[in-house]
C-alpha positions as MATLAB code, in Angstrom:
seq = 'MSPRLPEEYADFRKQQIVEAAWECFTEKGYRETTIRDIAKKMSASTGVVYNYFEGKDQILEAVQDCGRENTTKLLDTVAQKNTVKEAIAELFDVAFELMPVEDRQKNARGAVGLWAEALKRESYRKIYASQNEYTLGKITEIIKRGINNGEFQFDIDPEAFAGFCMALVTGLQVQSVLADGLNTPGYYKQIKKILSRNIWRDADRVSDR';
ca = [
      10.880   25.320  -17.490;
       7.620   27.248  -17.858;
       4.501   25.699  -16.373;
       2.408   23.803  -18.912;
      -1.376   23.805  -18.774;
      -3.288   20.532  -18.476;
      -5.621   19.593  -21.322;
      -8.671   21.426  -19.968;
      -6.719   24.687  -20.281;
      -5.052   23.806  -23.556;
      -5.858   27.108  -25.211;
      -2.944   28.988  -26.723;
      -3.861   32.353  -25.212;
      -4.409   30.890  -21.764;
      -1.042   29.197  -21.985;
       0.551   32.506  -22.904;
      -1.092   34.221  -19.949;
      -0.013   31.569  -17.450;
       3.562   31.550  -18.757;
       3.694   35.352  -18.593;
       2.206   35.332  -15.094;
       4.778   32.794  -13.892;
       7.578   34.952  -15.274;
       6.169   37.973  -13.433;
       5.660   36.048  -10.198;
       9.285   34.871  -10.228;
      10.569   38.369  -10.979;
       8.330   40.557   -8.810;
       6.402   38.222   -6.550;
       2.696   37.476   -6.639;
       1.547   40.470   -4.602;
       3.590   42.977   -6.571;
       2.515   41.633   -9.958;
      -0.405   43.360  -11.660;
      -2.601   42.263  -14.541;
      -0.954   45.066  -16.500;
       2.463   43.481  -15.838;
       1.226   40.144  -17.121;
      -0.294   41.709  -20.231;
       2.897   43.645  -20.923;
       5.009   40.511  -20.547;
       3.003   38.835  -23.315;
       2.722   42.010  -25.438;
      -1.048   42.121  -25.139;
      -3.726   44.312  -23.612;
      -5.175   43.766  -20.157;
      -8.456   43.048  -21.921;
      -6.962   39.888  -23.398;
      -6.074   38.647  -19.915;
      -9.537   39.435  -18.568;
     -11.107   37.562  -21.474;
      -9.728   34.361  -19.953;
      -9.300   35.057  -16.237;
     -11.296   37.115  -13.760;
      -8.161   38.216  -11.934;
      -4.837   37.230  -10.408;
      -6.334   34.697   -8.018;
      -7.762   32.686  -10.891;
      -4.450   32.896  -12.740;
      -2.678   31.673   -9.615;
      -5.006   28.674   -9.487;
      -4.137   27.917  -13.121;
      -0.426   28.097  -12.274;
      -1.041   25.621   -9.460;
      -2.927   23.330  -11.843;
       0.100   23.440  -14.138;
       2.392   22.553  -11.271;
       0.258   19.597  -10.311;
       0.105   18.357  -13.901;
       3.876   18.660  -14.276;
       4.396   16.855  -10.968;
       2.093   14.049  -12.080;
       3.993   13.593  -15.342;
       7.349   13.618  -13.552;
       6.296   11.111  -10.900;
       4.656    8.845  -13.475;
       7.936    8.865  -15.396;
      10.218    8.122  -12.446;
       7.827    5.427  -11.229;
       8.754    3.459  -14.367;
      12.327    3.032  -13.151;
      13.361   -0.534  -12.374;
      14.117    0.210   -8.727;
      13.021    2.791   -6.189;
      16.669    3.726   -5.714;
      16.782    4.747   -9.380;
      13.446    6.562   -9.068;
      14.606    8.654   -6.096;
      17.881    9.449   -7.857;
      15.909   10.603  -10.909;
      13.761   12.916   -8.780;
      16.825   14.643   -7.368;
      18.541   14.745  -10.763;
      15.567   16.611  -12.212;
      15.543   19.035   -9.283;
      19.260   19.779   -9.178;
      21.075   18.625  -12.314;
      19.028   18.098  -15.469;
      17.234   21.452  -15.349;
      19.364   24.446  -16.464;
      20.698   26.542  -13.565;
      18.755   29.626  -14.646;
      15.493   27.664  -14.718;
      16.232   26.125  -11.310;
      16.820   29.541   -9.788;
      13.719   30.986  -11.420;
      11.542   28.107  -10.250;
      12.988   28.366   -6.748;
      12.239   32.097   -6.580;
       8.719   31.484   -7.788;
       8.152   28.632   -5.347;
       9.450   30.577   -2.346;
       7.291   33.548   -3.275;
       4.190   31.380   -3.512;
       4.975   29.694   -0.188;
       5.113   33.145    1.377;
       1.725   33.877   -0.158;
       0.363   30.655    1.334;
       1.383   31.880    4.800;
      -0.678   35.030    4.326;
      -3.814   33.617    2.725;
      -5.729   30.664    4.117;
      -7.435   29.947    0.794;
      -4.118   29.626   -0.992;
      -2.556   27.697    1.886;
      -5.251   25.069    1.381;
      -4.430   24.848   -2.328;
      -0.733   24.469   -1.555;
      -1.415   21.929    1.207;
      -3.523   19.880   -1.193;
      -0.776   19.858   -3.822;
       1.840   19.009   -1.209;
      -0.308   16.145    0.087;
      -0.750   14.861   -3.456;
       3.000   14.915   -4.152;
       3.756   13.274   -0.815;
       1.238   10.549   -1.581;
       2.715    9.795   -5.008;
       6.273    9.565   -3.669;
       5.056    7.436   -0.761;
       3.524    4.991   -3.255;
       6.866    4.681   -5.037;
       8.687    4.025   -1.769;
       6.118    1.419   -0.698;
       6.921   -0.456   -3.886;
      10.561   -0.520   -2.837;
       9.622   -1.819    0.605;
       7.504   -4.585   -0.924;
      10.402   -5.511   -3.214;
      12.826   -5.658   -0.286;
      15.043   -2.838   -1.567;
      15.724   -1.313    1.855;
      18.178   -2.712    4.376;
      16.028   -1.777    7.362;
      12.470   -0.773    8.202;
      11.406    2.449    6.495;
       8.349    4.561    7.214;
       7.338    5.247    3.591;
       5.535    8.517    4.254;
       8.267    9.833    6.543;
      10.956    8.961    3.984;
       8.932   10.634    1.223;
       8.616   13.729    3.410;
      12.354   13.635    4.075;
      13.097   13.655    0.340;
      10.675   16.530   -0.247;
      12.176   18.485    2.660;
      15.666   18.146    1.171;
      14.486   19.613   -2.124;
      12.506   22.381   -0.429;
      15.369   23.295    1.888;
      17.830   23.660   -0.957;
      15.330   25.718   -2.941;
      14.928   28.165   -0.062;
      18.667   28.417    0.542;
      19.425   28.894   -3.146;
      17.168   31.964   -3.140;
      18.198   33.484    0.188;
      21.884   32.588    0.499;
      24.423   34.160   -1.858;
      27.068   31.857   -3.268;
      25.397   28.672   -2.076;
      27.245   25.598   -3.323;
      24.092   23.830   -4.492;
      25.967   21.264   -6.656;
      28.167   20.392   -3.684;
      25.164   19.990   -1.406;
      23.461   17.832   -3.975;
      26.482   15.538   -4.318;
      26.446   14.962   -0.570;
      22.721   14.237   -0.601;
      23.204   11.813   -3.476;
      25.986   10.014   -1.609;
      23.804    9.602    1.460;
      20.826    8.398   -0.547;
      22.886    6.007   -2.675;
      24.474    4.199    0.267;
      23.601    2.452    3.495;
      19.815    2.267    3.158;
      19.635    0.004    0.101;
      20.122   -3.734   -0.209;
      22.532   -5.035   -2.823;
      20.818   -5.459   -6.182;
      21.470   -9.207   -6.274;
      19.920   -9.642   -2.829;
      16.819   -7.770   -3.975;
      16.488   -9.876   -7.142;
      16.658  -13.066   -5.076;
      13.521  -12.158   -3.140;
];
């Protein structure tokens, strides 16, 4: 799943550059990727890239904008589910089941590489922290809706539970990149079992509220 540019970047060439850059970042890492690599990936000259972006840092910001836009669309979609239980299940399905394995692995490699970059560069860490805070906030809003509807069996800290869900996804992404032969489907099934039991009220009890 290549990153898609939001409307303000909806120029065909820019989209090509960002898609090519993402491919290079997942294959070689951000630091090892050059503008020449990006141009070669899209069968263009480096001049074409520089016509739209001043350098890699600006391209990286565009990739992050794509990620935020994609996250917004995903969370807006899952928020339409009838229950928060269904919304959370949809989030994990997208992360671990609905996306093709090759795309999951590619996205995980790219994400881990960019996290490493965030550890080295304060400016990028702030960009990542802002995106993470945004995602956490959107998931927290969804969970608060479930609390207000009485979907949980016991008291839930909405932000902590949102962070827990994000940590599960992040942890599996890291392991899938670093650990050979990781049984990601098996891990996911266990996560789904845990999240589908114990913490939720029966549907009829929720509807009676």
